[in-house]
Amino acid sequence: MQSRALTVLARIGFVCVLAAPIPFAPHAVAYTKAVTTSSCGWDTSTGWVARENAKAGNSNWASGIPPEYSGDYMSSEAGVTPPWGKGTKKSVEGWTDRPSGTCGDQIGLYITGNGRPVTIKIYRMGFYGGAGARLVTSTTIAAVKAGTKASITKAPTSTVSTNWPVAWTLKINRATIPGQYLLRLDDKGPDSSFVPLTIFDPNIKSSITFVSSVLTWQAYNQWGGYSLYKGTNMTRGTRSTIVSFDRPYDGDGSGQFRYMEYPILKIAEQLGLNMNYITDFELDSGVQSLRNTTSLLFGGHSEYWTANMRNFAQGAVDNGTNLVSLGGNAVYAHPRLQANRRQLVMWRSSTADPNRNNPVLATTGWRQYPISQPEAKLLGAQYVGLGVSADYTIPHPNRWPFMTMTHPARLQSIVGREVDSPLYSVGPAVEVLADSAINFHGKAVTIMATYYTNAKNAGVIDISTNGWTCAIDDICPWHPNISKDTKNDAHLITEEILKGLTKGPLGVWRPAIIDVQARTKISALQRI
């Protein structure tokens, strides 16, 4: 029985995207409905992103809200500014009843305030001539009282959730075109905050579909004192095993968007590429947008992948869709969604997990028993450790996409905080785009950014460090002051990758040049 389930998990193909949801994941159909975007009249024909970014932007979108990092970067780590928990308590915060929506959807916004009117500004994030965002609309609602105290379930679940009333409803209409949004909340108090939202169009024909990693954001969210990593005493022994989306994100409220995704988004929108935007939830559902795209793009930290997400992505790659992870530690954790997809479950092989021996329902690492599906089988490389700070060297600077570098073939301090390699797992034969030899806890380890192409000419890139995306804007929590040369070159290389994705399957015009042969035996070094 176990062997059969593993086979199903590993081999479900692209037919899942085109047919029924995966039978062992009944939650996959939640939120799914027949949608049409014609009633909104969105301009999403070829060139729509360029036309959108030609509009005037609003450079003051973040005024008074400096980047505050999520609870994954705690005050105990050197170089983190500001440390979590040391900032002013937010006077106004909020969350939405779903992380994404499309034409005709109504998104409930739940807010806690201080008895003052709240101004809600809806910003679409992009380039906009360097302004970085465009104010789509704004409204001021009547005084919002402080929400009731968050509830916390007993350990080991330690689930933090709120039960605030809906303060305002956003109706997705003609004005709110597809894209990544930040809802800014101001009440003339000491501190304002953001609430993230993705608006998608399942009918857009796009060169690139950008997937926002909201499951990972929520896993690390320390709001209310608990995340899937730490409890109120900042130790792993008191962490949650189930976290709720019914609460704000900690930090500045934007999750990990501002430093793990926004730098890539700005480049893509500046280039005017044909884009679509979805979240983990749409990928988990296998929405129609996967039929209409040639590439899936992930930012700097896409760690949490449900079984549906991986099956749909693997099926797409098997049928010629490119996949690019501009980060590290992707596809590492295998969580489960429950409670109408408002709760994220992750027991991590705990003996308290009632499904710990079930290869479908167990919530542990993808590579670990009883799932035993290393992430490198999809990505080409996989996570080997954290706490790294090192340089990338480029062994073949004349090869795509690194031939655009304008400085010596080294990217300083870009390797960190979590890093990947192909050398310590089974996986396909890969080309090495960049590498870094480090001594990690007394062991010699080689980090590698990898690239491979398959029989259907899909190209898969794992940049293998979640320091890449944040380095573009010099906004890495663990390493401030990235050099101008590294920032510039990371920007140029990212630009080249994005432009390459617009040409269709990468393997048609840029087949991988094999440097590391396929690995068929699992190394003892699964995690350092």
Protein backbone atom coordinates (compact mmCIF):
# COMPACT_ATOMS: atom_id res chain seq x y z
CA MET A 1 0.00 0.00 0.00
CA GLN A 2 2.77 2.39 0.92
CA SER A 3 4.70 1.61 -2.26
CA ARG A 4 1.62 2.23 -4.38
CA ALA A 5 0.92 5.58 -2.69
CA LEU A 6 4.50 6.71 -3.25
CA THR A 7 4.20 5.79 -6.90
CA VAL A 8 1.01 7.84 -7.22
CA LEU A 9 2.63 10.79 -5.47
CA ALA A 10 5.70 10.67 -7.69
CA ARG A 11 4.11 9.98 -11.06
CA ILE A 12 0.88 11.95 -11.33
CA GLY A 13 1.39 13.99 -14.45
CA PHE A 14 0.09 17.00 -16.31
CA VAL A 15 -3.25 15.29 -16.85
CA CYS A 16 -4.06 16.49 -13.31
CA VAL A 17 -3.98 20.07 -14.50
CA LEU A 18 -6.32 19.37 -17.35
CA ALA A 19 -8.67 16.96 -15.61
CA ALA A 20 -9.97 16.31 -12.10
CA PRO A 21 -8.28 17.40 -8.88
CA ILE A 22 -5.98 14.86 -7.27
CA PRO A 23 -8.28 12.34 -5.57
CA PHE A 24 -6.35 12.20 -2.31
CA ALA A 25 -6.56 15.97 -1.76
CA PRO A 26 -10.23 16.92 -1.31
CA HIS A 27 -9.31 20.46 -0.23
CA ALA A 28 -8.04 21.18 -3.74
CA VAL A 29 -11.45 22.26 -5.00
CA ALA A 30 -12.07 24.81 -2.24
CA TYR A 31 -12.39 28.38 -3.65
CA THR A 32 -12.43 26.97 -7.19
CA LYS A 33 -15.29 28.19 -9.35
CA ALA A 34 -16.12 28.83 -12.95
CA VAL A 35 -14.84 32.34 -13.60
CA THR A 36 -15.02 34.75 -16.46
CA THR A 37 -13.07 37.96 -16.64
CA SER A 38 -14.93 39.50 -19.55
CA SER A 39 -17.27 41.37 -17.22
CA CYS A 40 -14.34 43.30 -15.78
CA GLY A 41 -13.11 44.46 -19.18
CA TRP A 42 -9.48 44.02 -18.23
CA ASP A 43 -6.91 44.92 -20.85
CA THR A 44 -4.79 41.75 -20.74
CA SER A 45 -3.94 41.37 -24.41
CA THR A 46 -0.29 41.24 -25.49
CA GLY A 47 1.64 44.20 -24.09
CA TRP A 48 -0.76 44.90 -21.23
CA VAL A 49 1.96 44.98 -18.56
CA ALA A 50 3.91 47.60 -20.51
CA ARG A 51 0.77 49.68 -20.98
CA GLU A 52 -0.03 49.41 -17.28
CA ASN A 53 3.44 50.51 -16.24
CA ALA A 54 3.28 53.53 -18.53
CA LYS A 55 0.77 54.96 -16.08
CA ALA A 56 1.90 57.37 -13.37
CA GLY A 57 3.10 55.71 -10.20
CA ASN A 58 3.14 56.75 -6.56
CA SER A 59 6.61 56.70 -5.01
CA ASN A 60 5.26 57.43 -1.51
CA TRP A 61 3.47 54.06 -1.29
CA ALA A 62 5.72 52.91 1.59
CA SER A 63 6.24 56.27 3.30
CA GLY A 64 6.52 55.71 7.03
CA ILE A 65 6.56 51.91 6.71
CA PRO A 66 10.18 50.75 6.55
CA PRO A 67 10.76 47.09 5.68
CA GLU A 68 10.29 44.91 8.73
CA TYR A 69 11.25 41.32 8.32
CA SER A 70 9.12 38.32 9.08
CA GLY A 71 9.57 36.22 12.22
CA ASP A 72 12.04 33.90 10.48
CA TYR A 73 14.76 36.50 11.14
CA MET A 74 14.84 36.86 14.88
CA SER A 75 16.68 39.33 17.07
CA SER A 76 19.20 36.65 18.03
CA GLU A 77 20.66 36.75 14.52
CA ALA A 78 23.38 39.30 13.85
CA GLY A 79 22.71 41.95 11.25
CA VAL A 80 18.93 41.80 11.34
CA THR A 81 17.48 45.31 11.33
CA PRO A 82 15.03 45.81 12.84
CA PRO A 83 14.88 42.67 14.98
CA TRP A 84 11.44 41.14 15.27
CA GLY A 85 9.52 42.16 18.35
CA LYS A 86 11.51 45.33 18.97
CA GLY A 87 9.45 47.72 16.86
CA THR A 88 6.44 49.86 17.84
CA LYS A 89 3.21 47.92 18.19
CA LYS A 90 1.11 48.50 15.11
CA SER A 91 -1.87 50.77 15.66
CA VAL A 92 -3.75 49.23 12.75
CA GLU A 93 -3.37 45.76 11.21
CA GLY A 94 -5.41 43.46 9.05
CA TRP A 95 -5.83 40.27 7.04
CA THR A 96 -7.99 39.14 4.14
CA ASP A 97 -10.30 36.13 4.01
CA ARG A 98 -8.35 34.79 1.05
CA PRO A 99 -4.88 35.60 -0.27
CA SER A 100 -6.02 36.02 -3.88
CA GLY A 101 -9.01 36.57 -6.09
CA THR A 102 -10.22 37.24 -9.60
CA CYS A 103 -12.88 39.25 -11.41
CA GLY A 104 -16.13 39.41 -9.46
CA ASP A 105 -14.70 38.12 -6.20
CA GLN A 106 -15.32 40.02 -2.98
CA ILE A 107 -12.40 40.05 -0.57
CA GLY A 108 -13.20 40.63 3.09
CA LEU A 109 -10.69 42.76 5.00
CA TYR A 110 -10.52 42.21 8.75
CA ILE A 111 -8.95 45.07 10.72
CA THR A 112 -8.01 45.91 14.27
CA GLY A 113 -7.64 49.60 15.08
CA ASN A 114 -7.59 52.12 17.90
CA GLY A 115 -11.02 53.65 17.54
CA ARG A 116 -10.02 55.98 14.72
CA PRO A 117 -11.15 56.06 11.06
CA VAL A 118 -8.93 53.93 8.82
CA THR A 119 -7.78 54.93 5.35
CA ILE A 120 -7.29 51.98 3.02
CA LYS A 121 -5.10 52.59 -0.04
CA ILE A 122 -4.96 49.90 -2.72
CA TYR A 123 -1.57 49.82 -4.46
CA ARG A 124 -0.73 47.68 -7.47
CA MET A 125 2.97 46.86 -7.25
CA GLY A 126 5.17 47.20 -10.33
CA PHE A 127 7.80 49.47 -11.86
CA TYR A 128 5.88 52.59 -12.90
CA GLY A 129 8.89 54.61 -13.97
CA GLY A 130 10.74 53.71 -10.79
CA ALA A 131 7.94 54.73 -8.41
CA GLY A 132 7.35 51.05 -7.62
CA ALA A 133 3.57 51.13 -7.23
CA ARG A 134 0.39 52.76 -8.49
CA LEU A 135 -2.46 53.90 -6.27
CA VAL A 136 -5.55 52.26 -7.77
CA THR A 137 -8.12 53.52 -5.31
CA SER A 138 -8.53 54.56 -1.69
CA THR A 139 -11.29 54.85 0.84
CA THR A 140 -11.73 55.86 4.45
CA ILE A 141 -13.95 53.79 6.69
CA ALA A 142 -15.53 54.67 10.01
CA ALA A 143 -13.68 54.28 13.28
CA VAL A 144 -12.33 50.77 13.78
CA LYS A 145 -12.10 49.48 17.33
CA ALA A 146 -9.42 47.16 18.63
CA GLY A 147 -10.14 43.60 17.63
CA THR A 148 -10.79 40.99 20.24
CA LYS A 149 -7.76 39.24 21.68
CA ALA A 150 -6.34 36.46 19.51
CA SER A 151 -7.16 32.92 20.54
CA ILE A 152 -4.42 30.31 20.93
CA THR A 153 -5.10 26.60 20.98
CA LYS A 154 -3.31 24.33 23.42
CA ALA A 155 0.10 22.88 22.61
CA PRO A 156 1.27 21.20 20.49
CA THR A 157 -0.95 22.90 17.87
CA SER A 158 -0.61 26.40 19.43
CA THR A 159 -2.67 27.92 16.63
CA VAL A 160 -3.06 31.71 16.79
CA SER A 161 -6.20 33.11 15.13
CA THR A 162 -8.44 36.14 15.40
CA ASN A 163 -12.18 36.56 15.11
CA TRP A 164 -12.47 40.19 14.08
CA PRO A 165 -15.46 41.40 12.06
CA VAL A 166 -15.15 42.32 8.40
CA ALA A 167 -14.29 46.02 8.35
CA TRP A 168 -14.43 46.49 4.57
CA THR A 169 -14.96 44.49 1.40
CA LEU A 170 -12.90 44.88 -1.77
CA LYS A 171 -14.83 44.09 -4.92
CA ILE A 172 -12.49 43.01 -7.69
CA ASN A 173 -13.64 44.94 -10.74
CA ARG A 174 -12.41 46.77 -13.82
CA ALA A 175 -10.06 49.01 -11.80
CA THR A 176 -8.25 46.21 -9.96
CA ILE A 177 -6.45 44.55 -12.84
CA PRO A 178 -4.29 41.44 -12.31
CA GLY A 179 -1.11 41.86 -10.30
CA GLN A 180 0.44 41.85 -6.86
CA TYR A 181 -1.17 44.34 -4.49
CA LEU A 182 -0.46 45.83 -1.10
CA LEU A 183 -3.37 47.26 0.85
CA ARG A 184 -2.02 50.06 3.04
CA LEU A 185 -3.79 50.74 6.35
CA ASP A 186 -3.43 54.16 8.03
CA ASP A 187 -5.32 55.55 11.02
CA LYS A 188 -3.14 58.54 11.97
CA GLY A 189 -1.67 56.40 14.71
CA PRO A 190 2.00 55.71 15.43
CA ASP A 191 2.38 52.96 12.85
CA SER A 192 0.76 51.90 9.57
CA SER A 193 0.87 48.47 7.96
CA PHE A 194 0.26 46.49 4.77
CA VAL A 195 -1.94 43.57 3.81
CA PRO A 196 -0.87 41.61 0.68
CA LEU A 197 -3.28 40.45 -2.03
CA THR A 198 -2.86 38.81 -5.44
CA ILE A 199 -5.35 39.37 -8.26
CA PHE A 200 -5.20 36.87 -11.11
CA ASP A 201 -6.88 36.21 -14.43
CA PRO A 202 -7.03 32.48 -15.26
CA ASN A 203 -7.51 33.30 -18.93
CA ILE A 204 -4.37 35.37 -19.48
CA LYS A 205 -2.00 33.90 -22.04
CA SER A 206 1.36 34.64 -20.44
CA SER A 207 5.02 33.98 -20.98
CA ILE A 208 5.51 33.90 -17.20
CA THR A 209 3.22 33.07 -14.31
CA PHE A 210 4.65 34.44 -11.08
CA VAL A 211 3.71 32.29 -8.08
CA SER A 212 3.59 34.13 -4.76
CA SER A 213 4.68 31.82 -1.93
CA VAL A 214 2.04 32.62 0.67
CA LEU A 215 2.28 29.23 2.40
CA THR A 216 5.92 29.93 3.22
CA TRP A 217 5.05 33.42 4.46
CA GLN A 218 2.46 31.99 6.82
CA ALA A 219 4.74 29.21 8.06
CA TYR A 220 7.24 31.81 9.29
CA ASN A 221 4.64 34.33 10.48
CA GLN A 222 5.24 35.00 14.18
CA TRP A 223 2.20 37.24 14.70
CA GLY A 224 0.63 36.48 18.06
CA GLY A 225 3.77 34.74 19.27
CA TYR A 226 3.75 31.47 17.32
CA SER A 227 4.97 30.25 13.93
CA LEU A 228 5.86 26.81 12.60
CA TYR A 229 9.40 27.54 13.82
CA LYS A 230 9.25 29.26 17.19
CA GLY A 231 6.93 29.97 20.08
CA THR A 232 6.74 32.97 22.37
CA ASN A 233 10.02 32.03 24.04
CA MET A 234 11.76 31.93 20.62
CA THR A 235 12.54 28.21 20.83
CA ARG A 236 11.59 25.43 18.44
CA GLY A 237 10.27 23.35 21.29
CA THR A 238 7.25 25.64 21.66
CA ARG A 239 6.46 26.18 17.97
CA SER A 240 3.05 25.66 16.40
CA THR A 241 2.13 22.60 14.41
CA ILE A 242 -0.87 24.33 12.83
CA VAL A 243 -0.91 28.02 11.84
CA SER A 244 -3.87 30.07 10.72
CA PHE A 245 -4.38 32.59 7.91
CA ASP A 246 -6.92 34.35 10.14
CA ARG A 247 -4.33 36.80 11.48
CA PRO A 248 -2.09 39.58 10.13
CA TYR A 249 1.49 38.96 9.03
CA ASP A 250 4.14 40.13 11.46
CA GLY A 251 6.79 42.68 10.51
CA ASP A 252 5.34 45.35 8.23
CA GLY A 253 2.34 43.15 7.35
CA SER A 254 3.45 42.28 3.81
CA GLY A 255 4.71 38.78 4.63
CA GLN A 256 7.97 38.11 2.79
CA PHE A 257 6.79 39.93 -0.35
CA ARG A 258 8.96 43.06 -0.11
CA TYR A 259 12.32 41.27 0.09
CA MET A 260 11.69 37.83 -1.44
CA GLU A 261 9.48 38.70 -4.45
CA TYR A 262 9.10 42.41 -5.12
CA PRO A 263 12.63 42.94 -6.59
CA ILE A 264 11.87 40.34 -9.30
CA LEU A 265 8.40 41.71 -9.96
CA LYS A 266 9.76 45.21 -10.59
CA ILE A 267 12.22 43.91 -13.19
CA ALA A 268 9.58 41.87 -14.98
CA GLU A 269 7.15 44.78 -15.11
CA GLN A 270 9.86 47.20 -16.22
CA LEU A 271 10.53 44.85 -19.13
CA GLY A 272 6.82 44.82 -19.95
CA LEU A 273 6.67 41.03 -20.12
CA ASN A 274 3.37 39.22 -20.58
CA MET A 275 2.67 38.08 -17.02
CA ASN A 276 0.11 36.45 -14.85
CA TYR A 277 0.12 36.34 -11.07
CA ILE A 278 -1.10 33.53 -8.84
CA THR A 279 -0.38 32.21 -5.35
CA ASP A 280 0.33 28.77 -3.92
CA PHE A 281 -3.43 28.38 -3.57
CA GLU A 282 -4.06 28.59 -7.31
CA LEU A 283 -1.19 26.19 -8.02
CA ASP A 284 -2.63 23.85 -5.39
CA SER A 285 -5.94 23.94 -7.28
CA GLY A 286 -4.39 23.56 -10.73
CA VAL A 287 -6.24 26.58 -12.08
CA GLN A 288 -6.72 27.19 -15.75
CA SER A 289 -3.82 29.67 -15.85
CA LEU A 290 -1.39 26.75 -15.98
CA ARG A 291 -2.78 25.91 -19.41
CA ASN A 292 -2.00 29.38 -20.70
CA THR A 293 1.59 29.91 -19.58
CA THR A 294 5.00 28.78 -20.77
CA SER A 295 6.89 29.35 -17.50
CA LEU A 296 6.37 29.16 -13.73
CA LEU A 297 8.46 31.62 -11.74
CA PHE A 298 9.11 31.55 -7.97
CA GLY A 299 10.86 34.15 -5.83
CA GLY A 300 13.48 33.91 -3.13
CA HIS A 301 11.72 31.63 -0.65
CA SER A 302 9.19 29.02 -1.79
CA GLU A 303 9.76 26.34 0.83
CA TYR A 304 6.26 24.97 1.51
CA TRP A 305 4.67 22.91 -1.28
CA THR A 306 1.55 20.81 -0.93
CA ALA A 307 1.23 17.50 -2.78
CA ASN A 308 -1.03 19.18 -5.33
CA MET A 309 1.45 21.98 -5.95
CA ARG A 310 4.28 19.61 -6.68
CA ASN A 311 2.18 17.27 -8.80
CA PHE A 312 0.83 20.09 -10.95
CA ALA A 313 4.25 21.73 -11.32
CA GLN A 314 5.93 18.41 -12.15
CA GLY A 315 3.24 17.66 -14.70
CA ALA A 316 3.71 21.06 -16.30
CA VAL A 317 7.49 20.61 -16.51
CA ASP A 318 7.04 17.12 -17.95
CA ASN A 319 5.00 18.70 -20.73
CA GLY A 320 7.38 21.52 -21.62
CA THR A 321 6.67 24.33 -19.14
CA ASN A 322 9.77 26.07 -17.77
CA LEU A 323 10.25 26.36 -14.00
CA VAL A 324 12.55 28.89 -12.35
CA SER A 325 13.26 29.28 -8.64
CA LEU A 326 15.18 32.50 -7.95
CA GLY A 327 15.78 31.40 -4.39
CA GLY A 328 16.92 28.57 -2.16
CA ASN A 329 15.28 25.90 -0.01
CA ALA A 330 12.33 25.54 -2.40
CA VAL A 331 9.96 22.53 -2.34
CA TYR A 332 11.43 21.43 0.99
CA ALA A 333 8.41 21.10 3.28
CA HIS A 334 5.31 18.97 2.57
CA PRO A 335 2.45 20.60 4.54
CA ARG A 336 -1.28 20.02 4.40
CA LEU A 337 -4.12 22.53 4.22
CA GLN A 338 -7.29 22.15 6.26
CA ALA A 339 -10.27 24.15 7.58
CA ASN A 340 -11.27 25.29 4.09
CA ARG A 341 -7.62 26.11 3.43
CA ARG A 342 -7.41 28.62 6.28
CA GLN A 343 -4.97 26.48 8.28
CA LEU A 344 -1.52 25.16 7.37
CA VAL A 345 -0.52 21.91 9.07
CA MET A 346 3.12 20.89 9.62
CA TRP A 347 3.96 18.31 12.29
CA ARG A 348 7.54 17.63 11.08
CA SER A 349 7.59 13.88 11.78
CA SER A 350 6.31 14.43 15.30
CA THR A 351 5.07 11.30 16.98
CA ALA A 352 1.93 13.32 17.77
CA ASP A 353 1.10 13.48 14.04
CA PRO A 354 -1.77 11.01 13.51
CA ASN A 355 -0.70 10.66 9.85
CA ARG A 356 3.04 10.35 10.36
CA ASN A 357 3.24 6.98 8.53
CA ASN A 358 0.90 7.97 5.70
CA PRO A 359 2.89 8.82 2.52
CA VAL A 360 0.09 11.10 1.34
CA LEU A 361 -1.00 12.90 4.51
CA ALA A 362 2.20 13.03 6.58
CA THR A 363 3.51 16.57 7.03
CA THR A 364 7.27 16.38 6.94
CA GLY A 365 10.10 17.09 4.50
CA TRP A 366 9.53 15.96 0.93
CA ARG A 367 12.73 13.90 1.03
CA GLN A 368 11.90 12.26 4.36
CA TYR A 369 10.02 9.09 5.26
CA PRO A 370 7.29 8.20 4.42
CA ILE A 371 7.20 10.51 1.35
CA SER A 372 10.80 10.02 0.19
CA GLN A 373 10.61 12.31 -2.83
CA PRO A 374 13.73 14.55 -2.74
CA GLU A 375 13.10 18.04 -4.08
CA ALA A 376 16.10 17.77 -6.40
CA LYS A 377 14.10 15.37 -8.58
CA LEU A 378 12.08 18.40 -9.67
CA LEU A 379 14.51 21.30 -9.13
CA GLY A 380 17.83 19.68 -10.01
CA ALA A 381 19.31 20.78 -6.66
CA GLN A 382 18.02 20.93 -3.12
CA TYR A 383 18.51 22.45 0.31
CA VAL A 384 21.66 21.55 2.25
CA GLY A 385 21.85 24.11 5.05
CA LEU A 386 21.33 27.63 6.42
CA GLY A 387 23.29 30.43 8.00
CA VAL A 388 25.61 30.73 4.99
CA SER A 389 27.26 33.92 3.75
CA ALA A 390 29.53 33.42 0.75
CA ASP A 391 30.27 34.45 -2.85
CA TYR A 392 29.21 32.84 -6.11
CA THR A 393 31.84 32.21 -8.76
CA ILE A 394 30.69 31.80 -12.35
CA PRO A 395 32.54 28.91 -14.06
CA HIS A 396 31.30 29.83 -17.55
CA PRO A 397 30.60 33.57 -17.69
CA ASN A 398 30.09 33.46 -21.46
CA ARG A 399 27.09 31.15 -21.17
CA TRP A 400 23.47 32.25 -20.87
CA PRO A 401 22.29 33.84 -18.64
CA PHE A 402 25.52 35.06 -17.00
CA MET A 403 27.05 36.59 -20.12
CA THR A 404 25.36 39.89 -19.24
CA MET A 405 27.58 40.47 -16.18
CA THR A 406 29.58 43.70 -16.39
CA HIS A 407 32.04 42.92 -13.59
CA PRO A 408 34.42 40.02 -12.83
CA ALA A 409 32.73 36.62 -12.69
CA ARG A 410 32.02 36.72 -8.97
CA LEU A 411 28.92 37.76 -7.07
CA GLN A 412 29.96 38.81 -3.60
CA SER A 413 27.92 37.80 -0.53
CA ILE A 414 24.95 36.62 -2.58
CA VAL A 415 25.13 33.04 -1.30
CA GLY A 416 22.96 32.86 1.82
CA ARG A 417 21.01 32.40 4.02
CA GLU A 418 19.58 29.03 2.89
CA VAL A 419 21.40 27.26 0.07
CA ASP A 420 21.09 24.31 -2.31
CA SER A 421 23.27 21.83 -4.16
CA PRO A 422 22.75 18.91 -6.57
CA LEU A 423 25.55 16.84 -5.07
CA TYR A 424 23.81 15.32 -2.08
CA SER A 425 20.64 13.85 -3.55
CA VAL A 426 19.24 11.84 -6.41
CA GLY A 427 18.31 14.03 -9.35
CA PRO A 428 18.67 14.71 -13.07
CA ALA A 429 21.90 15.61 -14.84
CA VAL A 430 22.49 19.36 -14.52
CA GLU A 431 24.60 22.22 -15.76
CA VAL A 432 26.37 24.29 -13.09
CA LEU A 433 25.59 27.98 -13.53
CA ALA A 434 27.39 29.18 -10.41
CA ASP A 435 29.12 27.59 -7.45
CA SER A 436 30.53 28.29 -4.03
CA ALA A 437 32.85 26.03 -2.04
CA ILE A 438 32.33 26.57 1.67
CA ASN A 439 33.24 25.01 4.98
CA PHE A 440 30.01 24.44 6.78
CA HIS A 441 30.14 23.19 10.38
CA GLY A 442 33.46 21.53 9.65
CA LYS A 443 32.37 19.92 6.38
CA ALA A 444 33.45 20.86 2.88
CA VAL A 445 30.28 21.62 0.93
CA THR A 446 29.78 22.92 -2.60
CA ILE A 447 26.75 25.08 -3.32
CA MET A 448 25.62 25.13 -6.95
CA ALA A 449 23.06 27.04 -8.98
CA THR A 450 21.81 24.52 -11.55
CA TYR A 451 20.04 24.24 -14.88
CA TYR A 452 18.63 21.27 -16.76
CA THR A 453 16.41 20.68 -19.76
CA ASN A 454 14.19 17.66 -20.35
CA ALA A 455 12.84 15.67 -23.28
CA LYS A 456 10.01 18.18 -23.78
CA ASN A 457 12.57 21.04 -23.81
CA ALA A 458 11.39 22.54 -20.53
CA GLY A 459 14.16 24.37 -18.70
CA VAL A 460 14.48 24.23 -14.90
CA ILE A 461 16.68 26.72 -13.03
CA ASP A 462 17.40 26.62 -9.32
CA ILE A 463 19.46 29.67 -8.37
CA SER A 464 20.10 27.85 -5.05
CA THR A 465 20.27 30.80 -2.65
CA ASN A 466 17.50 32.90 -1.15
CA GLY A 467 20.03 35.70 -1.04
CA TRP A 468 19.60 36.29 -4.77
CA THR A 469 16.29 38.15 -4.88
CA CYS A 470 16.86 40.38 -1.87
CA ALA A 471 20.37 41.24 -3.10
CA ILE A 472 18.89 42.93 -6.16
CA ASP A 473 17.51 45.69 -3.90
CA ASP A 474 20.11 45.26 -1.11
CA ILE A 475 17.34 44.28 1.29
CA CYS A 476 18.65 40.98 2.66
CA PRO A 477 17.89 40.68 6.39
CA TRP A 478 21.06 38.73 7.16
CA HIS A 479 23.51 40.68 4.99
CA PRO A 480 23.03 44.44 4.60
CA ASN A 481 25.22 46.46 2.27
CA ILE A 482 25.39 44.24 -0.81
CA SER A 483 27.91 45.80 -3.21
CA LYS A 484 26.73 47.88 -6.14
CA ASP A 485 28.49 45.50 -8.53
CA THR A 486 26.63 42.49 -7.15
CA LYS A 487 23.30 44.32 -7.15
CA ASN A 488 23.79 45.42 -10.74
CA ASP A 489 24.90 42.01 -11.99
CA ALA A 490 22.14 40.14 -10.16
CA HIS A 491 19.68 42.54 -11.77
CA LEU A 492 21.13 42.01 -15.26
CA ILE A 493 21.21 38.21 -14.92
CA THR A 494 17.64 38.12 -13.61
CA GLU A 495 16.58 40.31 -16.51
CA GLU A 496 18.24 37.91 -18.94
CA ILE A 497 16.49 34.91 -17.37
CA LEU A 498 13.11 36.62 -17.59
CA LYS A 499 13.63 37.61 -21.21
CA GLY A 500 14.74 34.06 -21.97
CA LEU A 501 11.48 32.69 -20.58
CA THR A 502 9.52 34.68 -23.15
CA LYS A 503 11.01 32.54 -25.93
CA GLY A 504 9.09 29.44 -24.87
CA PRO A 505 10.64 26.16 -23.72
CA LEU A 506 14.24 27.00 -22.86
CA GLY A 507 15.61 23.71 -24.15
CA VAL A 508 14.63 24.57 -27.72
CA TRP A 509 17.22 27.33 -27.99
CA ARG A 510 19.41 26.77 -24.90
CA PRO A 511 19.81 23.08 -24.02
CA ALA A 512 21.68 22.42 -20.80
CA ILE A 513 25.38 21.55 -21.00
CA ILE A 514 25.86 18.74 -18.50
CA ASP A 515 28.43 19.28 -15.73
CA VAL A 516 27.02 16.96 -13.06
CA GLN A 517 25.68 13.59 -14.16
CA ALA A 518 22.36 12.18 -12.98
CA ARG A 519 22.46 10.83 -9.44
CA THR A 520 20.62 7.59 -8.69
CA LYS A 521 21.72 6.98 -5.10
CA ILE A 522 20.70 9.11 -2.14
CA SER A 523 23.71 10.44 -0.26
CA ALA A 524 23.89 10.14 3.49
CA LEU A 525 24.20 13.94 3.51
CA GLN A 526 20.53 14.94 3.36
CA ARG A 527 20.90 18.01 5.52
CA ILE A 528 23.99 19.56 6.99
